[in-house]
Amino acid sequence: METHAFRMQLKQGMTEEYRRRHDEIWPELVTLLHEAGIRDYHIFLDAETNALFATLKLTPDNNRDSLPDHPVMRRWWDHMADIMEVEPDNKPCEWPLAHMFTLP
């Protein structure tokens, strides 16, 4: 499985709201992400900068690129747009992270 890592940006003062929304993640979104081939998805917060760092694994047959067209994904992005930096279509701004090291 391929590992994908990226950074997103949370707006100031939105840490607890971000956590609450993810604690209540929609079951249909979880199903969609699994069906898209996403596994072991983790998001971490740098509290000093409000940067969110995410890692996930993609199955070889993943269809992650189709997610922006799915209504559940669009609804989730709309739901999160007020607390994160987003693109004009409400997709979270995402900056890829370069792989630098893996513990042997």
PDB file of C-alpha atoms in Angstrom:
ATOM      1  CA  MET A   1       0.000   0.000   0.000  1.00  0.00           C
ATOM      2  CA  GLU A   2       1.150   3.505  -0.831  1.00  0.00           C
ATOM      3  CA  THR A   3       1.330   6.027   2.024  1.00  0.00           C
ATOM      4  CA  HIS A   4       0.121   9.541   1.312  1.00  0.00           C
ATOM      5  CA  ALA A   5       0.940  12.450   3.668  1.00  0.00           C
ATOM      6  CA  PHE A   6      -0.282  16.017   3.509  1.00  0.00           C
ATOM      7  CA  ARG A   7      -0.909  19.176   5.499  1.00  0.00           C
ATOM      8  CA  MET A   8      -4.151  21.121   5.894  1.00  0.00           C
ATOM      9  CA  GLN A   9      -4.818  24.334   7.809  1.00  0.00           C
ATOM     10  CA  LEU A  10      -7.303  24.784  10.634  1.00  0.00           C
ATOM     11  CA  LYS A  11      -8.631  28.267  11.402  1.00  0.00           C
ATOM     12  CA  GLN A  12      -7.656  29.871  14.720  1.00  0.00           C
ATOM     13  CA  GLY A  13      -9.796  28.748  17.666  1.00  0.00           C
ATOM     14  CA  MET A  14     -11.406  25.818  15.830  1.00  0.00           C
ATOM     15  CA  THR A  15      -9.522  22.906  17.434  1.00  0.00           C
ATOM     16  CA  GLU A  16     -12.341  21.638  19.621  1.00  0.00           C
ATOM     17  CA  GLU A  17     -14.938  22.042  16.885  1.00  0.00           C
ATOM     18  CA  TYR A  18     -12.738  20.129  14.438  1.00  0.00           C
ATOM     19  CA  ARG A  19     -12.312  17.323  16.982  1.00  0.00           C
ATOM     20  CA  ARG A  20     -16.072  17.263  17.736  1.00  0.00           C
ATOM     21  CA  ARG A  21     -17.010  16.997  14.068  1.00  0.00           C
ATOM     22  CA  HIS A  22     -14.556  14.170  13.520  1.00  0.00           C
ATOM     23  CA  ASP A  23     -15.717  12.388  16.680  1.00  0.00           C
ATOM     24  CA  GLU A  24     -19.171  12.454  15.054  1.00  0.00           C
ATOM     25  CA  ILE A  25     -17.962  11.508  11.543  1.00  0.00           C
ATOM     26  CA  TRP A  26     -20.806  10.342   9.344  1.00  0.00           C
ATOM     27  CA  PRO A  27     -20.985   6.563   8.856  1.00  0.00           C
ATOM     28  CA  GLU A  28     -21.656   7.087   5.134  1.00  0.00           C
ATOM     29  CA  LEU A  29     -18.403   9.060   4.843  1.00  0.00           C
ATOM     30  CA  VAL A  30     -16.443   6.297   6.582  1.00  0.00           C
ATOM     31  CA  THR A  31     -17.951   3.772   4.163  1.00  0.00           C
ATOM     32  CA  LEU A  32     -17.136   5.987   1.172  1.00  0.00           C
ATOM     33  CA  LEU A  33     -13.501   6.402   2.221  1.00  0.00           C
ATOM     34  CA  HIS A  34     -13.101   2.665   2.774  1.00  0.00           C
ATOM     35  CA  GLU A  35     -14.690   1.914  -0.595  1.00  0.00           C
ATOM     36  CA  ALA A  36     -12.284   4.414  -2.203  1.00  0.00           C
ATOM     37  CA  GLY A  37      -9.349   2.348  -0.908  1.00  0.00           C
ATOM     38  CA  ILE A  38      -8.326   4.545   2.022  1.00  0.00           C
ATOM     39  CA  ARG A  39      -6.923   2.804   5.083  1.00  0.00           C
ATOM     40  CA  ASP A  40      -5.141   3.858   8.287  1.00  0.00           C
ATOM     41  CA  TYR A  41      -6.137   7.522   7.991  1.00  0.00           C
ATOM     42  CA  HIS A  42      -4.656   9.641  10.795  1.00  0.00           C
ATOM     43  CA  ILE A  43      -4.779  13.410  11.343  1.00  0.00           C
ATOM     44  CA  PHE A  44      -2.524  15.221  13.816  1.00  0.00           C
ATOM     45  CA  LEU A  45      -2.583  18.846  14.990  1.00  0.00           C
ATOM     46  CA  ASP A  46       0.360  21.184  15.504  1.00  0.00           C
ATOM     47  CA  ALA A  47      -1.253  23.410  18.147  1.00  0.00           C
ATOM     48  CA  GLU A  48       1.308  26.216  17.658  1.00  0.00           C
ATOM     49  CA  THR A  49       0.449  26.719  13.980  1.00  0.00           C
ATOM     50  CA  ASN A  50      -3.011  25.094  13.689  1.00  0.00           C
ATOM     51  CA  ALA A  51      -1.545  22.925  10.924  1.00  0.00           C
ATOM     52  CA  LEU A  52      -3.167  19.533  10.469  1.00  0.00           C
ATOM     53  CA  PHE A  53      -0.861  16.738   9.334  1.00  0.00           C
ATOM     54  CA  ALA A  54      -2.507  13.701   7.776  1.00  0.00           C
ATOM     55  CA  THR A  55      -1.302  10.296   6.681  1.00  0.00           C
ATOM     56  CA  LEU A  56      -3.265   7.567   4.990  1.00  0.00           C
ATOM     57  CA  LYS A  57      -2.614   4.388   3.081  1.00  0.00           C
ATOM     58  CA  LEU A  58      -4.034   3.763  -0.368  1.00  0.00           C
ATOM     59  CA  THR A  59      -4.823   0.306  -1.649  1.00  0.00           C
ATOM     60  CA  PRO A  60      -3.361  -0.519  -5.078  1.00  0.00           C
ATOM     61  CA  ASP A  61      -6.857  -0.399  -6.622  1.00  0.00           C
ATOM     62  CA  ASN A  62      -7.898   2.851  -4.865  1.00  0.00           C
ATOM     63  CA  ASN A  63     -10.142   5.402  -6.541  1.00  0.00           C
ATOM     64  CA  ARG A  64      -9.321   8.357  -4.297  1.00  0.00           C
ATOM     65  CA  ASP A  65      -9.354  10.684  -7.309  1.00  0.00           C
ATOM     66  CA  SER A  66     -13.108  10.117  -7.734  1.00  0.00           C
ATOM     67  CA  LEU A  67     -13.981  11.380  -4.237  1.00  0.00           C
ATOM     68  CA  PRO A  68     -14.417  15.075  -5.198  1.00  0.00           C
ATOM     69  CA  ASP A  69     -17.335  14.051  -7.439  1.00  0.00           C
ATOM     70  CA  HIS A  70     -19.209  12.143  -4.724  1.00  0.00           C
ATOM     71  CA  PRO A  71     -22.148  13.933  -3.007  1.00  0.00           C
ATOM     72  CA  VAL A  72     -21.199  12.664   0.476  1.00  0.00           C
ATOM     73  CA  MET A  73     -17.670  14.018   0.102  1.00  0.00           C
ATOM     74  CA  ARG A  74     -19.011  17.356  -1.175  1.00  0.00           C
ATOM     75  CA  ARG A  75     -21.401  17.581   1.818  1.00  0.00           C
ATOM     76  CA  TRP A  76     -18.528  16.861   4.240  1.00  0.00           C
ATOM     77  CA  TRP A  77     -16.368  19.561   2.661  1.00  0.00           C
ATOM     78  CA  ASP A  78     -19.250  22.037   2.908  1.00  0.00           C
ATOM     79  CA  HIS A  79     -19.735  21.007   6.544  1.00  0.00           C
ATOM     80  CA  MET A  80     -16.044  21.651   7.341  1.00  0.00           C
ATOM     81  CA  ALA A  81     -15.490  24.792   5.224  1.00  0.00           C
ATOM     82  CA  ASP A  82     -16.172  27.272   8.022  1.00  0.00           C
ATOM     83  CA  ILE A  83     -13.344  25.970  10.236  1.00  0.00           C
ATOM     84  CA  MET A  84     -10.563  25.228   7.700  1.00  0.00           C
ATOM     85  CA  GLU A  85      -8.753  26.927   4.848  1.00  0.00           C
ATOM     86  CA  VAL A  86     -10.528  25.752   1.696  1.00  0.00           C
ATOM     87  CA  GLU A  87     -10.504  26.092  -2.083  1.00  0.00           C
ATOM     88  CA  PRO A  88     -13.376  27.965  -3.819  1.00  0.00           C
ATOM     89  CA  ASP A  89     -15.300  24.653  -4.078  1.00  0.00           C
ATOM     90  CA  ASN A  90     -14.851  24.045  -0.295  1.00  0.00           C
ATOM     91  CA  LYS A  91     -12.263  21.279  -0.794  1.00  0.00           C
ATOM     92  CA  PRO A  92      -9.765  21.658   2.046  1.00  0.00           C
ATOM     93  CA  CYS A  93      -6.510  23.268   0.962  1.00  0.00           C
ATOM     94  CA  GLU A  94      -3.983  20.463   0.919  1.00  0.00           C
ATOM     95  CA  TRP A  95      -0.211  20.653   0.706  1.00  0.00           C
ATOM     96  CA  PRO A  96       1.564  17.346  -0.009  1.00  0.00           C
ATOM     97  CA  LEU A  97       4.428  16.326   2.260  1.00  0.00           C
ATOM     98  CA  ALA A  98       7.567  14.723   0.862  1.00  0.00           C
ATOM     99  CA  HIS A  99       8.590  11.382   2.329  1.00  0.00           C
ATOM    100  CA  MET A 100      11.917  11.785   4.126  1.00  0.00           C
ATOM    101  CA  PHE A 101      12.426   8.696   6.315  1.00  0.00           C
ATOM    102  CA  THR A 102      11.027   5.306   7.216  1.00  0.00           C
ATOM    103  CA  LEU A 103      12.320   3.402  10.230  1.00  0.00           C
ATOM    104  CA  PRO A 104      13.840   0.143   8.963  1.00  0.00           C
TER     105      PRO A 104
END
